[in-house]
């Protein structure tokens, strides 16, 4: 296989050029060739993942990017499956771990896909938009809780009640022969208890209820007891393939009656709209209402902004509106009260709007100053640590402490210890603080053996680091201390323990640690002082530090040689982070122990600061 390595590297180089030219398909062809020639080629799997994301982003569904394809998921996957796909790809595409060409753009696409599909409302809207070209008609059948059953054509019949004469009802027609289609299924919205019939391709999908606008899972349910359907003839409504589907009666006489009803509904809507703005009822309404066929309940329709009535459904094979059923009409006094209430609400809203504009002009300056104070308070609270006993460590990390070509340690987002490193390229300004820097990162731990420390999610606080992209930083409180470093022959940054430095060691460290190791096992530390510079063959000797009684962050070195430990090359990841120190001279205060070390409380674990100091000073003093 080694003989194919050079050929694989050439194929990878060609793939990178094609990727730079956005020829993703051609690039993937050469990446697969390189992987076939030499499967162990560095970065080949990350590059292949990057290309898969770009290729998926070029796939369009109804003019939209196929975000499911970007995550490598399917539209019917649940939230947990989507989350697993995202975590897997994010681990491979994160800029700290994937330095292949185009990885940043692929990670941005991945983040955008996760931002859309992790939000239930956004995902639901996206699913609806994907299926836009397959929309059809829907029929809503409420569950029957009482009252007269619907007729075979789906229209509720209510006989007019006469106070003196009993109502003679005709005998019900014989029930039609029910014929179920094989390409549809019935489901129910559990929020409003409305039944719907959809095509089978929407089975087990999350849909939006047209009645209550709530999402529900379309599981197959038995058809409602008060709905009967016959095998329809081939019509435009029956041929529609979009959701939801309805089967209708296409009898010519019934369709003509429906057309007459629709025409009357449109005329009534026009009159009601004119009367709403005029405030006076029409004289023709009574006669028109009386001319309406008895026993027929006309749907009340509300029109949308584009002039098309909302809630379109299907009745007798013709398209009408079936939105909200009107039970009675408003009289003149009710209409006047409604309009008066609406006018008062509008006047109050306008008055509040004017008052808010005046207050905004008056308090604009005070609000800006308050916002700055809140930000400062939030930043101070985030960095709140106990005060040191003697030395003021904050004076060692002021704006004037920063210079060009320095490496500074910064606090991480795990337990707040300084395990991040930044190379300061240029100090742009000191007040306000602004620097141009590059964060140091590493993808390998080969300099300390074969332990896959980074693969388990742990931080690397020493060894060889690569310089990342330039960026501008304004957060002074993010930095802990200036770090000693040197440049390696390959141009990378080398940070290793040096004589006199103080480091925190993982107390329970083991080579068997992995991503399942509990935090309460990991975040236990011992403080040590480095006795000699790191040597690759011999390791580095360290001496444990003992807390001085009566103080929070004062330690002294152990004087017994038997307590000296040697950290070998294979155990270098036992080092957690470097801790700023100050050697006490005895002149700081009357009780300051001369020669002891005071450690920065911002880099000292809280359990060591709060550790019991019940021992006497004499027993704790260095011998």
Coordinates of C-alpha atoms in Angstrom, one line a residue:
X1 CA 0.0 0.0 0.0
X2 CA 2.9 2.4 0.6
X3 CA 3.7 2.4 -3.1
X4 CA 0.3 3.9 -3.8
X5 CA 0.7 6.7 -1.2
X6 CA 2.3 9.2 -3.7
X7 CA -0.4 8.5 -6.2
X8 CA -3.1 9.0 -3.6
X9 CA -1.5 12.3 -2.5
X10 CA -1.6 13.5 -6.1
X11 CA -5.2 12.5 -6.5
X12 CA -6.0 14.4 -3.2
X13 CA -4.3 17.5 -4.5
X14 CA -6.3 17.4 -7.7
X15 CA -9.5 17.0 -5.6
X16 CA -8.6 20.1 -3.5
X17 CA -8.2 22.2 -6.7
X18 CA -11.5 21.0 -8.0
X19 CA -13.1 21.7 -4.6
X20 CA -11.7 25.3 -4.7
X21 CA -13.3 25.7 -8.1
X22 CA -16.6 24.4 -6.7
X23 CA -16.5 21.3 -8.9
X24 CA -17.8 19.1 -6.1
X25 CA -18.7 16.0 -8.2
X26 CA -15.3 16.0 -9.9
X27 CA -13.5 16.5 -6.6
X28 CA -15.4 13.6 -4.9
X29 CA -14.3 11.4 -7.8
X30 CA -10.6 12.0 -7.1
X31 CA -11.1 11.8 -3.3
X32 CA -12.6 8.3 -3.7
X33 CA -9.7 7.4 -5.9
X34 CA -7.2 8.6 -3.3
X35 CA -9.1 6.7 -0.6
X36 CA -9.0 3.5 -2.7
X37 CA -5.3 3.9 -3.3
X38 CA -4.3 4.7 0.3
X39 CA -7.2 4.4 2.8
X40 CA -5.0 5.7 5.7
X41 CA -4.2 9.0 4.0
X42 CA -4.4 11.9 6.4
X43 CA -7.6 14.0 6.2
X44 CA -9.2 12.0 3.4
X45 CA -12.3 11.0 5.4
X46 CA -12.9 14.6 6.6
X47 CA -12.6 15.8 3.0
X48 CA -15.1 13.2 1.8
X49 CA -17.6 14.3 4.5
X50 CA -17.1 18.0 3.4
X51 CA -17.8 17.1 -0.2
X52 CA -21.0 15.2 0.7
X53 CA -22.3 18.3 2.5
X54 CA -21.6 20.5 -0.5
X55 CA -23.2 18.0 -2.9
X56 CA -26.3 17.7 -0.8
X57 CA -26.6 21.5 -0.6
X58 CA -26.8 21.7 -4.4
X59 CA -29.8 19.4 -4.4
X60 CA -33.0 21.6 -4.5
X61 CA -36.5 20.6 -3.4
X62 CA -39.1 23.0 -4.7
X63 CA -36.4 25.7 -5.0
X64 CA -35.2 25.1 -1.5
X65 CA -31.9 23.5 -0.3
X66 CA -32.5 19.9 0.8
X67 CA -31.5 20.5 4.5
X68 CA -32.3 16.9 5.3
X69 CA -29.8 15.8 2.7
X70 CA -27.2 18.2 4.2
X71 CA -27.5 16.4 7.5
X72 CA -27.7 13.0 5.8
X73 CA -31.1 12.4 7.3
X74 CA -34.6 11.6 6.0
X75 CA -37.7 13.8 6.2
X76 CA -39.5 11.2 8.4
X77 CA -36.7 10.9 10.9
X78 CA -37.6 12.0 14.5
X79 CA -35.8 14.7 16.4
X80 CA -33.4 12.4 18.2
X81 CA -32.2 10.9 14.9
X82 CA -31.7 14.3 13.4
X83 CA -29.7 15.3 16.4
X84 CA -27.5 12.2 16.1
X85 CA -26.8 13.0 12.4
X86 CA -25.8 16.6 13.3
X87 CA -23.5 15.6 16.2
X88 CA -21.7 13.0 14.0
X89 CA -21.1 15.5 11.2
X90 CA -20.3 18.4 13.5
X91 CA -17.5 16.4 15.1
X92 CA -16.0 15.8 11.7
X93 CA -16.5 19.2 10.2
X94 CA -15.7 21.5 13.1
X95 CA -12.9 23.9 12.0
X96 CA -10.8 22.9 15.1
X97 CA -10.7 19.3 13.8
X98 CA -11.2 19.5 10.1
X99 CA -8.6 21.7 8.3
X100 CA -9.4 20.5 4.8
X101 CA -10.3 23.1 2.1
X102 CA -14.0 24.1 2.3
X103 CA -14.6 22.7 5.8
X104 CA -15.6 26.1 7.2
X105 CA -18.3 26.5 4.5
X106 CA -19.5 23.0 5.0
X107 CA -19.8 23.5 8.8
X108 CA -21.8 26.7 8.2
X109 CA -24.2 24.8 6.0
X110 CA -24.4 22.1 8.6
X111 CA -25.1 24.7 11.3
X112 CA -27.8 26.3 9.2
X113 CA -29.5 23.0 8.6
X114 CA -29.4 22.2 12.3
X115 CA -30.8 25.6 13.2
X116 CA -33.8 25.0 10.9
X117 CA -34.5 21.4 11.6
X118 CA -34.0 21.6 15.4
X119 CA -36.7 24.2 15.7
X120 CA -40.1 22.4 15.5
X121 CA -42.0 25.4 14.1
X122 CA -39.3 26.1 11.4
X123 CA -39.1 22.4 10.5
X124 CA -42.8 22.2 10.2
X125 CA -43.0 25.2 7.9
X126 CA -40.1 23.8 5.9
X127 CA -41.9 20.5 5.5
X128 CA -45.0 22.3 4.3
X129 CA -43.0 24.3 1.8
X130 CA -41.3 21.1 0.5
X131 CA -44.7 19.6 -0.2
X132 CA -46.0 22.8 -1.8
X133 CA -46.3 21.3 -5.2
X134 CA -48.4 18.4 -4.0
X135 CA -51.1 20.3 -2.2
X136 CA -54.8 19.3 -2.7
X137 CA -58.0 19.7 -0.9
X138 CA -59.1 18.6 2.6
X139 CA -62.3 17.6 4.2
X140 CA -62.9 18.1 7.9
X141 CA -65.3 15.8 9.6
X142 CA -65.9 16.6 13.3
X143 CA -66.5 13.8 15.7
X144 CA -70.2 13.6 16.4
X145 CA -71.2 14.4 19.9
X146 CA -74.9 14.7 19.4
X147 CA -77.5 16.2 17.2
X148 CA -78.7 15.1 13.7
X149 CA -76.3 13.1 11.6
X150 CA -75.0 14.5 8.3
X151 CA -76.5 13.5 5.0
X152 CA -74.7 11.5 2.5
X153 CA -73.4 14.5 0.7
X154 CA -71.7 15.9 3.8
X155 CA -74.1 18.9 4.4
X156 CA -75.7 19.1 7.8
X157 CA -79.6 19.3 7.6
X158 CA -81.4 21.2 10.3
X159 CA -85.2 21.4 10.0
X160 CA -86.8 24.7 10.8
X161 CA -88.5 24.6 14.1
X162 CA -92.2 25.7 14.1
X163 CA -93.7 26.7 17.4
X164 CA -97.2 25.3 16.6
X165 CA -96.8 22.6 14.0
X166 CA -94.6 19.5 14.4
X167 CA -91.9 18.9 11.8
X168 CA -92.4 15.9 9.5
X169 CA -89.1 14.4 8.5
X170 CA -88.8 12.4 5.4
X171 CA -87.4 8.9 5.7
X172 CA -83.7 8.8 5.4
X173 CA -82.3 7.6 2.1
X174 CA -80.6 4.2 2.0
X175 CA -76.9 4.4 2.9
X176 CA -74.6 4.3 -0.1
X177 CA -72.2 1.5 -0.7
X178 CA -68.9 2.3 1.0
X179 CA -65.9 1.8 -1.2
X180 CA -62.5 2.4 0.4
X181 CA -59.5 3.5 -1.7
X182 CA -56.2 1.8 -1.3
X183 CA -54.0 4.9 -1.8
X184 CA -55.4 6.9 1.1
X185 CA -55.7 6.7 4.9
X186 CA -57.7 8.4 7.6
X187 CA -56.2 10.3 10.6
X188 CA -57.3 12.6 13.3
X189 CA -55.9 15.8 14.9
X190 CA -55.9 15.1 18.7
X191 CA -56.1 18.8 19.5
X192 CA -59.4 19.7 17.8
X193 CA -60.6 16.1 17.1
X194 CA -61.0 16.7 13.4
X195 CA -60.7 13.8 10.9
X196 CA -58.8 14.1 7.7
X197 CA -58.1 11.8 4.7
X198 CA -54.7 12.0 3.1
X199 CA -52.7 10.1 0.5
X200 CA -50.5 7.3 1.8
X201 CA -47.3 9.1 1.2
X202 CA -48.0 11.4 4.2
X203 CA -48.5 8.5 6.6
X204 CA -46.5 9.0 9.9
X205 CA -45.5 12.5 8.9
X206 CA -46.0 15.6 11.1
X207 CA -48.7 17.8 9.5
X208 CA -50.3 21.1 10.3
X209 CA -54.0 20.9 11.2
X210 CA -56.0 23.3 8.9
X211 CA -58.6 23.8 11.6
X212 CA -56.6 24.6 14.7
X213 CA -53.2 25.2 13.1
X214 CA -51.5 22.8 15.5
X215 CA -49.0 20.1 14.4
X216 CA -50.0 16.5 14.7
X217 CA -48.5 13.1 13.7
X218 CA -50.6 11.6 10.9
X219 CA -51.1 8.0 12.1
X220 CA -53.7 5.8 10.4
X221 CA -57.0 5.8 12.2
X222 CA -60.4 4.2 11.3
X223 CA -62.7 6.5 9.3
X224 CA -65.3 8.5 11.3
X225 CA -68.6 6.9 11.9
X226 CA -70.6 9.8 10.5
X227 CA -68.7 10.0 7.1
X228 CA -69.5 7.7 4.2
X229 CA -67.9 7.9 0.8
X230 CA -68.5 6.3 -2.5
X231 CA -66.1 5.4 -5.2
X232 CA -65.7 8.7 -7.1
X233 CA -65.6 9.3 -10.8
X234 CA -62.4 10.6 -12.3
X235 CA -62.6 14.4 -11.7
X236 CA -60.1 17.2 -11.2
X237 CA -60.6 17.1 -7.5
X238 CA -60.2 13.4 -7.3
X239 CA -57.1 13.3 -9.4
X240 CA -55.3 15.9 -7.2
X241 CA -52.3 14.2 -5.5
X242 CA -51.6 16.7 -2.8
X243 CA -52.6 16.6 0.9
X244 CA -55.2 16.2 2.1
X245 CA -57.5 14.2 -0.2
X246 CA -61.3 14.2 -0.4
X247 CA -63.7 11.9 -2.3
X248 CA -66.9 13.7 -3.4
X249 CA -70.2 13.0 -5.0
X250 CA -70.4 14.1 -8.6
X251 CA -74.1 13.8 -9.3
X252 CA -75.0 16.5 -11.9
X253 CA -78.2 17.6 -10.1
X254 CA -76.4 17.9 -6.8
X255 CA -73.6 19.9 -8.4
X256 CA -76.1 22.3 -9.9
X257 CA -77.7 22.8 -6.5
X258 CA -74.3 23.4 -5.0
X259 CA -73.5 26.0 -7.6
X260 CA -76.7 27.9 -6.8
X261 CA -75.8 27.8 -3.1
X262 CA -72.3 29.1 -3.8
X263 CA -73.7 32.0 -5.8
X264 CA -76.0 33.0 -3.0
X265 CA -73.1 32.7 -0.5
X266 CA -71.0 35.1 -2.6
X267 CA -73.8 37.6 -2.8
X268 CA -74.3 37.5 0.9
X269 CA -70.7 38.0 1.6
X270 CA -70.6 41.1 -0.7
X271 CA -73.6 42.6 1.1
X272 CA -72.2 41.9 4.6
X273 CA -68.9 43.5 3.7
X274 CA -70.7 46.6 2.5
X275 CA -72.9 46.7 5.6
X276 CA -69.9 46.2 7.9
X277 CA -68.4 49.5 6.6
X278 CA -71.6 51.4 6.4
X279 CA -72.9 50.2 9.8
X280 CA -76.6 49.7 8.6
X281 CA -78.3 46.4 7.7
X282 CA -79.6 45.8 4.2
X283 CA -83.3 45.8 3.5
X284 CA -82.9 42.9 1.1
X285 CA -81.4 40.6 3.6
X286 CA -84.6 39.3 5.0
X287 CA -86.0 38.4 1.6
X288 CA -82.8 36.8 0.5
X289 CA -82.5 34.8 3.7
X290 CA -86.1 33.6 3.3
X291 CA -85.4 32.5 -0.2
X292 CA -82.6 30.3 1.0
X293 CA -83.6 26.6 0.8
X294 CA -84.8 25.2 4.1
X295 CA -82.5 22.8 6.0
X296 CA -79.3 23.9 4.3
X297 CA -76.6 25.5 6.5
X298 CA -74.4 27.9 4.5
X299 CA -70.7 28.1 5.5
X300 CA -69.6 31.6 6.6
X301 CA -66.5 32.6 4.6
X302 CA -63.7 34.9 5.6
X303 CA -61.5 36.3 2.8
X304 CA -57.7 36.6 2.9
X305 CA -55.5 39.5 1.9
X306 CA -55.1 38.4 -1.6
X307 CA -58.8 38.2 -2.3
X308 CA -59.0 34.4 -2.2
X309 CA -61.3 33.1 0.5
X310 CA -59.5 31.2 3.2
X311 CA -60.2 27.6 4.2
X312 CA -60.9 26.2 0.7
X313 CA -62.4 22.8 0.6
X314 CA -64.7 20.8 -1.7
X315 CA -68.4 20.4 -1.8
X316 CA -70.4 18.4 -4.5
X317 CA -67.2 18.4 -6.7
X318 CA -67.1 22.3 -6.7
X319 CA -64.6 24.4 -4.8
X320 CA -66.1 26.5 -2.0
X321 CA -65.0 27.7 1.4
X322 CA -65.5 25.7 4.6
X323 CA -63.8 27.8 7.2
X324 CA -65.9 29.0 10.1
X325 CA -69.6 28.3 10.3
X326 CA -71.8 31.3 11.2
X327 CA -74.6 30.5 13.6
X328 CA -76.4 33.9 13.7
X329 CA -76.2 37.4 12.4
X330 CA -75.4 40.6 14.4
X331 CA -78.1 43.1 14.9
X332 CA -77.6 46.9 14.5
X333 CA -76.8 47.5 18.2
X334 CA -74.4 44.6 18.5
X335 CA -72.6 45.8 15.3
X336 CA -72.4 49.4 16.6
X337 CA -71.0 48.3 20.0
X338 CA -68.5 46.1 18.2
X339 CA -67.3 49.0 16.0
X340 CA -67.2 51.4 19.0
X341 CA -65.1 49.0 21.0
X342 CA -62.8 48.6 18.1
X343 CA -62.4 52.4 17.6
X344 CA -61.6 52.8 21.3
X345 CA -59.0 50.1 21.2
X346 CA -57.4 51.8 18.1
X347 CA -57.4 55.2 19.9
X348 CA -55.7 53.7 23.0
X349 CA -53.1 52.0 20.9
X350 CA -52.3 55.2 19.0
X351 CA -52.0 57.2 22.3
X352 CA -49.7 54.6 23.8
X353 CA -47.6 54.6 20.6
X354 CA -47.2 58.4 20.8
X355 CA -46.3 58.2 24.5
X356 CA -43.7 55.5 23.8
X357 CA -42.1 57.6 21.1
X358 CA -41.7 60.5 23.4
X359 CA -40.3 58.4 26.2
X360 CA -37.9 56.8 23.7
X361 CA -36.5 60.2 22.7
X362 CA -36.1 61.3 26.3
X363 CA -34.5 58.1 27.6
X364 CA -32.3 57.1 24.7
X365 CA -29.1 58.2 26.3
X366 CA -29.9 56.7 29.7
X367 CA -30.9 53.4 28.1
X368 CA -27.6 53.2 26.3
X369 CA -25.6 53.9 29.4
X370 CA -27.7 51.3 31.3
X371 CA -27.0 48.7 28.7
X372 CA -23.3 49.3 29.0
X373 CA -23.6 48.9 32.8
X374 CA -25.5 45.7 32.4
X375 CA -22.9 44.3 30.1
X376 CA -20.2 45.2 32.5
X377 CA -22.0 43.7 35.4
X378 CA -22.6 40.5 33.4
X379 CA -19.0 40.3 32.5
X380 CA -17.9 40.9 36.1
X381 CA -20.3 38.3 37.5
X382 CA -19.1 35.7 34.9
X383 CA -15.5 36.3 36.2
X384 CA -16.3 36.5 39.9
X385 CA -13.6 34.7 41.9
X386 CA -12.4 34.9 45.5
X387 CA -9.9 37.6 46.4
X388 CA -6.3 36.6 46.8
X389 CA -4.6 36.8 50.2
X390 CA -1.8 39.2 49.3
X391 CA -0.9 39.7 45.6
X392 CA -3.3 41.4 43.1
X393 CA -3.1 39.1 40.1
X394 CA -5.4 41.4 38.0
X395 CA -2.6 43.9 37.8
X396 CA -0.6 41.3 35.8
X397 CA -3.2 41.1 33.0
X398 CA -4.2 44.8 32.4
X399 CA -4.4 46.3 28.9
X400 CA -0.7 47.5 29.2
X401 CA 0.5 43.9 29.8
X402 CA -0.2 42.8 26.2
X403 CA 2.5 43.1 23.5
X404 CA 2.9 41.7 20.0
X405 CA 4.0 38.1 19.5
X406 CA 2.9 37.0 23.0
X407 CA 1.0 33.8 23.8
X408 CA -1.7 34.2 26.5
X409 CA -3.7 31.5 28.2
X410 CA -7.5 31.9 28.2
X411 CA -10.3 30.4 30.3
X412 CA -12.1 27.5 28.7
X413 CA -15.8 26.6 28.7
X414 CA -15.5 23.4 30.6
X415 CA -14.8 24.3 34.3
X416 CA -13.3 27.8 33.6
X417 CA -9.7 26.8 33.9
X418 CA -7.1 28.4 31.5
X419 CA -6.6 25.7 28.9
X420 CA -7.0 27.8 25.7
X421 CA -4.1 29.6 24.1
X422 CA -4.0 32.7 21.8
X423 CA -1.1 34.2 19.9
X424 CA -1.3 38.0 19.9
X425 CA -0.3 39.3 16.5
X426 CA -0.9 43.0 17.1
X427 CA -2.3 45.2 19.9
X428 CA -4.7 47.5 18.0
X429 CA -5.7 49.7 21.0
X430 CA -5.4 49.5 24.8
X431 CA -8.3 51.6 25.8
X432 CA -10.7 50.3 24.6
X433 CA -8.9 46.9 24.6
X434 CA -8.7 45.5 21.1
X435 CA -6.1 43.0 19.8
X436 CA -5.6 40.9 16.6
X437 CA -5.0 37.3 17.6
X438 CA -5.1 33.7 16.4
X439 CA -6.4 30.8 18.6
X440 CA -4.0 27.9 18.9
X441 CA -5.4 24.5 18.1
X442 CA -4.1 20.9 17.5
X443 CA -5.5 17.8 15.9
X444 CA -2.8 15.3 17.0
X445 CA -1.2 14.1 20.2
X446 CA 1.6 12.1 18.5
X447 CA 4.3 14.1 20.3
X448 CA 3.3 12.3 23.6
X449 CA 2.6 8.8 22.3
X450 CA -0.4 7.0 20.9
X451 CA -3.1 8.1 23.4
X452 CA -6.1 9.5 21.6
X453 CA -6.7 12.2 24.2
X454 CA -8.5 14.7 21.9
X455 CA -10.8 12.1 20.4
X456 CA -12.5 11.8 23.8
X457 CA -13.3 15.5 24.1
X458 CA -10.5 16.5 26.4
X459 CA -8.5 19.7 26.1
X460 CA -4.8 19.7 25.2
X461 CA -2.9 22.2 27.4
X462 CA 0.7 21.4 26.3
X463 CA 2.6 20.2 23.3
X464 CA 2.6 21.4 19.7
X465 CA -0.1 23.8 18.5
X466 CA -1.0 25.2 15.1
X467 CA -1.9 28.9 14.5
X468 CA -5.5 29.4 13.6
X469 CA -7.2 32.2 11.6
X470 CA -6.8 35.9 12.5
X471 CA -9.6 37.6 14.4
X472 CA -10.2 40.7 16.5
X473 CA -10.8 40.2 20.3
X474 CA -12.1 42.8 22.8
X475 CA -12.6 40.7 25.9
X476 CA -9.8 41.5 28.4
X477 CA -11.3 39.3 31.1
X478 CA -11.0 36.2 29.0
X479 CA -7.2 36.0 29.5
X480 CA -5.4 34.5 32.5
X481 CA -1.6 34.9 32.1
X482 CA 1.2 35.3 29.6
X483 CA 2.7 31.9 28.7
X484 CA 6.3 31.0 27.8
X485 CA 6.6 29.4 24.3
X486 CA 9.0 28.7 21.5
X487 CA 8.7 28.2 17.8
X488 CA 9.2 24.7 16.5
X489 CA 11.2 24.0 13.2
X490 CA 7.9 23.5 11.4
X491 CA 6.6 26.9 12.4
X492 CA 4.2 25.8 15.1
X493 CA 3.9 26.9 18.7
X494 CA 5.5 24.7 21.3
X495 CA 4.3 25.0 25.0
X496 CA 6.0 22.7 27.5
X497 CA 6.4 22.7 31.4
X498 CA 9.5 24.7 32.5
X499 CA 11.4 24.9 35.7
X500 CA 9.7 27.0 38.4
X501 CA 6.3 26.9 36.8
X502 CA 3.2 25.8 38.8
X503 CA 0.7 23.4 37.1
X504 CA -2.4 21.6 38.1
X505 CA -2.4 17.8 37.7
X506 CA -5.5 15.7 37.3
X507 CA -5.6 13.8 40.6
X508 CA -7.5 10.7 39.2
X509 CA -5.9 10.7 35.8
X510 CA -5.9 7.4 33.9
X511 CA -5.1 6.3 30.3
X512 CA -8.6 4.7 30.4
X513 CA -10.4 8.0 30.6
X514 CA -13.0 8.5 27.8
X515 CA -16.1 10.5 27.0
X516 CA -18.1 8.5 29.6
X517 CA -15.8 9.5 32.5
X518 CA -17.9 11.5 35.1
X519 CA -17.0 15.2 35.7
X520 CA -16.6 14.7 39.4
X521 CA -13.8 12.3 38.7
X522 CA -12.1 14.5 36.1
X523 CA -12.3 17.9 38.0
X524 CA -10.1 16.9 40.9
X525 CA -6.6 18.5 41.0
X526 CA -3.3 18.6 42.8
X527 CA -0.9 21.6 42.6
X528 CA 2.7 20.9 41.7
X529 CA 5.8 22.9 41.0
X530 CA 8.1 21.9 38.0
X531 CA 11.7 21.2 39.1
X532 CA 13.3 20.8 35.7
X533 CA 12.5 21.6 32.1
X534 CA 10.7 18.8 30.1
X535 CA 13.0 16.2 28.6
X536 CA 11.6 13.9 26.0
X537 CA 13.5 10.9 27.3
X538 CA 13.3 11.5 31.0
X539 CA 10.0 13.4 31.3
X540 CA 9.6 16.2 33.8
X541 CA 10.1 16.0 37.7
X542 CA 7.5 17.8 39.8
X543 CA 7.1 18.5 43.5
X544 CA 3.7 18.6 45.2
X545 CA 2.5 21.8 46.8
X546 CA 0.9 21.8 50.2
X547 CA -1.6 24.4 51.3
X548 CA -0.4 26.8 54.0
X549 CA -2.7 26.9 57.0
X550 CA -4.9 30.0 57.5
X551 CA -4.9 31.2 53.9
X552 CA -7.0 30.6 50.8
X553 CA -4.4 30.4 48.0
X554 CA -0.9 30.2 49.7
X555 CA 1.1 27.0 49.2
X556 CA 4.6 25.8 49.9
X557 CA 6.7 23.1 48.2
X558 CA 7.1 19.7 49.7
X559 CA 10.8 19.3 50.9
X560 CA 11.0 15.5 51.0
X561 CA 12.7 14.1 48.0
X562 CA 10.6 10.9 48.3
X563 CA 7.6 13.0 47.3
X564 CA 9.1 14.1 44.0
X565 CA 7.3 12.6 41.0
X566 CA 8.5 12.2 37.5
X567 CA 5.8 12.6 34.8
X568 CA 6.9 10.5 31.8
X569 CA 6.3 11.4 28.1
X570 CA 3.3 9.0 27.9
X571 CA 1.7 10.7 31.0
X572 CA 2.0 14.3 29.9
X573 CA -1.7 14.7 29.6
X574 CA -1.9 14.4 33.4
X575 CA -1.1 18.2 33.2
X576 CA -4.4 20.1 33.3
X577 CA -3.4 23.8 33.1
X578 CA -0.7 26.3 34.2
X579 CA -1.5 28.4 37.3
X580 CA -0.1 32.0 37.7
X581 CA 2.0 32.3 40.9
X582 CA 3.6 35.0 43.0
X583 CA 6.6 34.4 45.4
X584 CA 5.9 36.1 48.8
X585 CA 8.7 38.2 50.1
X586 CA 7.3 38.7 53.6
X587 CA 6.8 42.5 53.1
X588 CA 3.3 42.2 51.7
X589 CA 1.8 42.1 55.2
X590 CA 2.8 41.3 58.8
X591 CA 1.5 37.7 58.5
X592 CA 2.8 36.9 54.9
X593 CA 4.9 33.8 54.9
X594 CA 8.2 34.5 53.2
X595 CA 9.2 32.2 50.4
X596 CA 5.8 30.6 49.9
X597 CA 3.8 30.7 46.7
X598 CA 0.5 32.5 46.3
X599 CA -1.6 31.1 43.4
X600 CA -4.1 32.9 41.3
X601 CA -7.6 32.1 42.6
X602 CA -9.0 32.5 39.1
X603 CA -7.0 29.4 38.0
X604 CA -7.2 27.5 41.3
X605 CA -10.1 25.0 41.6
X606 CA -12.6 26.1 44.2
X607 CA -12.3 22.9 46.3
X608 CA -8.7 23.7 46.9
X609 CA -9.5 27.3 47.9
X610 CA -12.2 26.1 50.3
X611 CA -10.1 23.2 51.6
X612 CA -10.0 22.9 55.4
X613 CA -7.0 24.8 56.9
X614 CA -7.4 23.4 60.4
X615 CA -3.7 22.4 60.6
X616 CA -1.3 24.6 62.6
X617 CA 1.0 26.9 60.8
X618 CA 4.0 25.2 62.3
X619 CA 3.1 21.8 60.9
X620 CA 2.3 23.3 57.5
X621 CA 5.4 25.4 57.2
X622 CA 8.2 24.1 54.9
X623 CA 10.9 22.3 56.7

